[in-house]
Amino acid sequence: DTEVTQTPKHLVMGMTNKKSLKCEQHMGHRAMYWYKQKAKKPPELMFVYSYEKLSINESVPSRFSPECPNSSLLNLHLHALQPEDSALYLCASSQPIIRGYGYTFGSGTRLTVV
Amino acid sequence: EDQVTQSPEALRLQEGESSSLNCSYTVSGLRGLFWYRQDPGKGPEFLFTLYSAGEEKEKERLKATLTKKESFLHITAPKPEDSATYLCAVQAVKFGGTSYGKLTFGQGTILTVHP
């Protein structure tokens, strides 16, 4: 299994809603990431988990709350989002080795905040 | 601060017309340079990792090369199915591990190949 699976593929939520994005991989990768991508822009890093511990938080607003329940799962909890948070949310995983290693990205969740 | 600049922003080719995409980078110690392909509404698809100047990698019609300041993605005899956005990204070596796993992306080159 060489995939990163993200659910749901599409999500529409109101500004008062609470929702969660899910990401799963079974490649044995011990690093997992959340990226945000706006239209016609490159992906921007939000969070990095290494061995199920949060290692990087790129000053993301607290309305985004990541969680890594185990080495295969990564969640992103959403609460009180703003319309400008509408974007493609990408999950990725990689092996945490010394040399650079290509991430495997999921297909993303297209989030629309209304 | 790590920086990645890709050029051109958009490239239109006729089928079979070979060309190159450029990725210039500034990084405090390169751990790896990555090329990805991204189709609209999809996640980036990994193409290559390059680690050191002089390195080259090939995959079908694509060939990636690396110098100390830039990388090129050469596309030989492209086909319409090669149309996509091509992203370049760098990963830096930093002491303390605080930059572990972080990729810095360029803005991408939108490639369109006409039949």
JSON list of N, CA, C and O in Angstrom, two decimals, chain A residues 9-29:
[
{"chain": "A", "resi": 9, "resn": "LYS", "atom": "N", "xyz": [-13.41, 13.96, 0.65]},
{"chain": "A", "resi": 9, "resn": "LYS", "atom": "CA", "xyz": [-12.79, 14.63, -0.50]},
{"chain": "A", "resi": 9, "resn": "LYS", "atom": "C", "xyz": [-13.27, 16.07, -0.62]},
{"chain": "A", "resi": 9, "resn": "LYS", "atom": "O", "xyz": [-12.54, 16.95, -1.09]},
{"chain": "A", "resi": 10, "resn": "HIS", "atom": "N", "xyz": [-14.52, 16.30, -0.23]},
{"chain": "A", "resi": 10, "resn": "HIS", "atom": "CA", "xyz": [-15.09, 17.65, -0.26]},
{"chain": "A", "resi": 10, "resn": "HIS", "atom": "C", "xyz": [-15.81, 17.90, 1.05]},
{"chain": "A", "resi": 10, "resn": "HIS", "atom": "O", "xyz": [-16.43, 16.98, 1.60]},
{"chain": "A", "resi": 11, "resn": "LEU", "atom": "N", "xyz": [-15.77, 19.13, 1.53]},
{"chain": "A", "resi": 11, "resn": "LEU", "atom": "CA", "xyz": [-16.43, 19.48, 2.77]},
{"chain": "A", "resi": 11, "resn": "LEU", "atom": "C", "xyz": [-16.89, 20.94, 2.69]},
{"chain": "A", "resi": 11, "resn": "LEU", "atom": "O", "xyz": [-16.09, 21.82, 2.37]},
{"chain": "A", "resi": 12, "resn": "VAL", "atom": "N", "xyz": [-18.18, 21.14, 2.97]},
{"chain": "A", "resi": 12, "resn": "VAL", "atom": "CA", "xyz": [-18.72, 22.50, 3.09]},
{"chain": "A", "resi": 12, "resn": "VAL", "atom": "C", "xyz": [-19.17, 22.67, 4.53]},
{"chain": "A", "resi": 12, "resn": "VAL", "atom": "O", "xyz": [-19.91, 21.85, 5.06]},
{"chain": "A", "resi": 13, "resn": "MET", "atom": "N", "xyz": [-18.70, 23.72, 5.18]},
{"chain": "A", "resi": 13, "resn": "MET", "atom": "CA", "xyz": [-19.07, 23.94, 6.57]},
{"chain": "A", "resi": 13, "resn": "MET", "atom": "C", "xyz": [-19.35, 25.40, 6.86]},
{"chain": "A", "resi": 13, "resn": "MET", "atom": "O", "xyz": [-18.76, 26.30, 6.21]},
{"chain": "A", "resi": 14, "resn": "GLY", "atom": "N", "xyz": [-20.23, 25.62, 7.80]},
{"chain": "A", "resi": 14, "resn": "GLY", "atom": "CA", "xyz": [-20.51, 26.98, 8.23]},
{"chain": "A", "resi": 14, "resn": "GLY", "atom": "C", "xyz": [-19.49, 27.45, 9.24]},
{"chain": "A", "resi": 14, "resn": "GLY", "atom": "O", "xyz": [-18.72, 26.66, 9.78]},
{"chain": "A", "resi": 15, "resn": "MET", "atom": "N", "xyz": [-19.47, 28.73, 9.48]},
{"chain": "A", "resi": 15, "resn": "MET", "atom": "CA", "xyz": [-18.46, 29.32, 10.34]},
{"chain": "A", "resi": 15, "resn": "MET", "atom": "C", "xyz": [-18.62, 28.91, 11.80]},
{"chain": "A", "resi": 15, "resn": "MET", "atom": "O", "xyz": [-17.68, 29.05, 12.59]},
{"chain": "A", "resi": 16, "resn": "THR", "atom": "N", "xyz": [-19.78, 28.37, 12.18]},
{"chain": "A", "resi": 16, "resn": "THR", "atom": "CA", "xyz": [-19.96, 27.93, 13.57]},
{"chain": "A", "resi": 16, "resn": "THR", "atom": "C", "xyz": [-19.83, 26.42, 13.74]},
{"chain": "A", "resi": 16, "resn": "THR", "atom": "O", "xyz": [-19.94, 25.90, 14.83]},
{"chain": "A", "resi": 17, "resn": "ASN", "atom": "N", "xyz": [-19.60, 25.73, 12.64]},
{"chain": "A", "resi": 17, "resn": "ASN", "atom": "CA", "xyz": [-19.53, 24.28, 12.69]},
{"chain": "A", "resi": 17, "resn": "ASN", "atom": "C", "xyz": [-18.21, 23.78, 13.27]},
{"chain": "A", "resi": 17, "resn": "ASN", "atom": "O", "xyz": [-17.19, 24.49, 13.27]},
{"chain": "A", "resi": 18, "resn": "LYS", "atom": "N", "xyz": [-18.23, 22.51, 13.71]},
{"chain": "A", "resi": 18, "resn": "LYS", "atom": "CA", "xyz": [-17.02, 21.77, 14.04]},
{"chain": "A", "resi": 18, "resn": "LYS", "atom": "C", "xyz": [-16.94, 20.56, 13.14]},
{"chain": "A", "resi": 18, "resn": "LYS", "atom": "O", "xyz": [-17.91, 19.79, 13.08]},
{"chain": "A", "resi": 19, "resn": "LYS", "atom": "N", "xyz": [-15.84, 20.39, 12.47]},
{"chain": "A", "resi": 19, "resn": "LYS", "atom": "CA", "xyz": [-15.64, 19.25, 11.59]},
{"chain": "A", "resi": 19, "resn": "LYS", "atom": "C", "xyz": [-14.21, 18.75, 11.73]},
{"chain": "A", "resi": 19, "resn": "LYS", "atom": "O", "xyz": [-13.34, 19.44, 12.29]},
{"chain": "A", "resi": 20, "resn": "SER", "atom": "N", "xyz": [-13.96, 17.56, 11.17]},
{"chain": "A", "resi": 20, "resn": "SER", "atom": "CA", "xyz": [-12.61, 17.00, 11.20]},
{"chain": "A", "resi": 20, "resn": "SER", "atom": "C", "xyz": [-12.23, 16.45, 9.84]},
{"chain": "A", "resi": 20, "resn": "SER", "atom": "O", "xyz": [-13.06, 15.86, 9.14]},
{"chain": "A", "resi": 21, "resn": "LEU", "atom": "N", "xyz": [-10.97, 16.64, 9.48]},
{"chain": "A", "resi": 21, "resn": "LEU", "atom": "CA", "xyz": [-10.39, 16.01, 8.30]},
{"chain": "A", "resi": 21, "resn": "LEU", "atom": "C", "xyz": [-9.55, 14.83, 8.76]},
{"chain": "A", "resi": 21, "resn": "LEU", "atom": "O", "xyz": [-8.88, 14.91, 9.80]},
{"chain": "A", "resi": 22, "resn": "LYS", "atom": "N", "xyz": [-9.59, 13.76, 7.98]},
{"chain": "A", "resi": 22, "resn": "LYS", "atom": "CA", "xyz": [-8.86, 12.55, 8.36]},
{"chain": "A", "resi": 22, "resn": "LYS", "atom": "C", "xyz": [-7.86, 12.16, 7.29]},
{"chain": "A", "resi": 22, "resn": "LYS", "atom": "O", "xyz": [-8.09, 12.36, 6.10]},
{"chain": "A", "resi": 23, "resn": "CYS", "atom": "N", "xyz": [-6.76, 11.58, 7.75]},
{"chain": "A", "resi": 23, "resn": "CYS", "atom": "CA", "xyz": [-5.68, 11.15, 6.87]},
{"chain": "A", "resi": 23, "resn": "CYS", "atom": "C", "xyz": [-5.15, 9.82, 7.40]},
{"chain": "A", "resi": 23, "resn": "CYS", "atom": "O", "xyz": [-4.94, 9.66, 8.61]},
{"chain": "A", "resi": 24, "resn": "GLU", "atom": "N", "xyz": [-4.90, 8.89, 6.48]},
{"chain": "A", "resi": 24, "resn": "GLU", "atom": "CA", "xyz": [-4.42, 7.57, 6.88]},
{"chain": "A", "resi": 24, "resn": "GLU", "atom": "C", "xyz": [-3.36, 7.08, 5.90]},
{"chain": "A", "resi": 24, "resn": "GLU", "atom": "O", "xyz": [-3.49, 7.25, 4.69]},
{"chain": "A", "resi": 25, "resn": "GLN", "atom": "N", "xyz": [-2.29, 6.48, 6.44]},
{"chain": "A", "resi": 25, "resn": "GLN", "atom": "CA", "xyz": [-1.26, 5.86, 5.60]},
{"chain": "A", "resi": 25, "resn": "GLN", "atom": "C", "xyz": [-0.79, 4.58, 6.25]},
{"chain": "A", "resi": 25, "resn": "GLN", "atom": "O", "xyz": [-0.74, 4.50, 7.48]},
{"chain": "A", "resi": 26, "resn": "HIS", "atom": "N", "xyz": [-0.44, 3.60, 5.43]},
{"chain": "A", "resi": 26, "resn": "HIS", "atom": "CA", "xyz": [0.02, 2.30, 5.93]},
{"chain": "A", "resi": 26, "resn": "HIS", "atom": "C", "xyz": [1.35, 1.93, 5.29]},
{"chain": "A", "resi": 26, "resn": "HIS", "atom": "O", "xyz": [1.60, 0.76, 4.98]},
{"chain": "A", "resi": 27, "resn": "MET", "atom": "N", "xyz": [2.19, 2.94, 5.09]},
{"chain": "A", "resi": 27, "resn": "MET", "atom": "CA", "xyz": [3.51, 2.72, 4.51]},
{"chain": "A", "resi": 27, "resn": "MET", "atom": "C", "xyz": [4.60, 2.64, 5.58]},
{"chain": "A", "resi": 27, "resn": "MET", "atom": "O", "xyz": [5.77, 2.53, 5.25]},
{"chain": "A", "resi": 28, "resn": "GLY", "atom": "N", "xyz": [4.20, 2.75, 6.84]},
{"chain": "A", "resi": 28, "resn": "GLY", "atom": "CA", "xyz": [5.18, 2.72, 7.92]},
{"chain": "A", "resi": 28, "resn": "GLY", "atom": "C", "xyz": [5.93, 4.02, 8.08]},
{"chain": "A", "resi": 28, "resn": "GLY", "atom": "O", "xyz": [6.95, 4.07, 8.78]},
{"chain": "A", "resi": 29, "resn": "HIS", "atom": "N", "xyz": [5.45, 5.08, 7.42]},
{"chain": "A", "resi": 29, "resn": "HIS", "atom": "CA", "xyz": [6.10, 6.38, 7.56]},
{"chain": "A", "resi": 29, "resn": "HIS", "atom": "C", "xyz": [5.88, 6.93, 8.96]},
{"chain": "A", "resi": 29, "resn": "HIS", "atom": "O", "xyz": [4.78, 6.86, 9.50]}
]
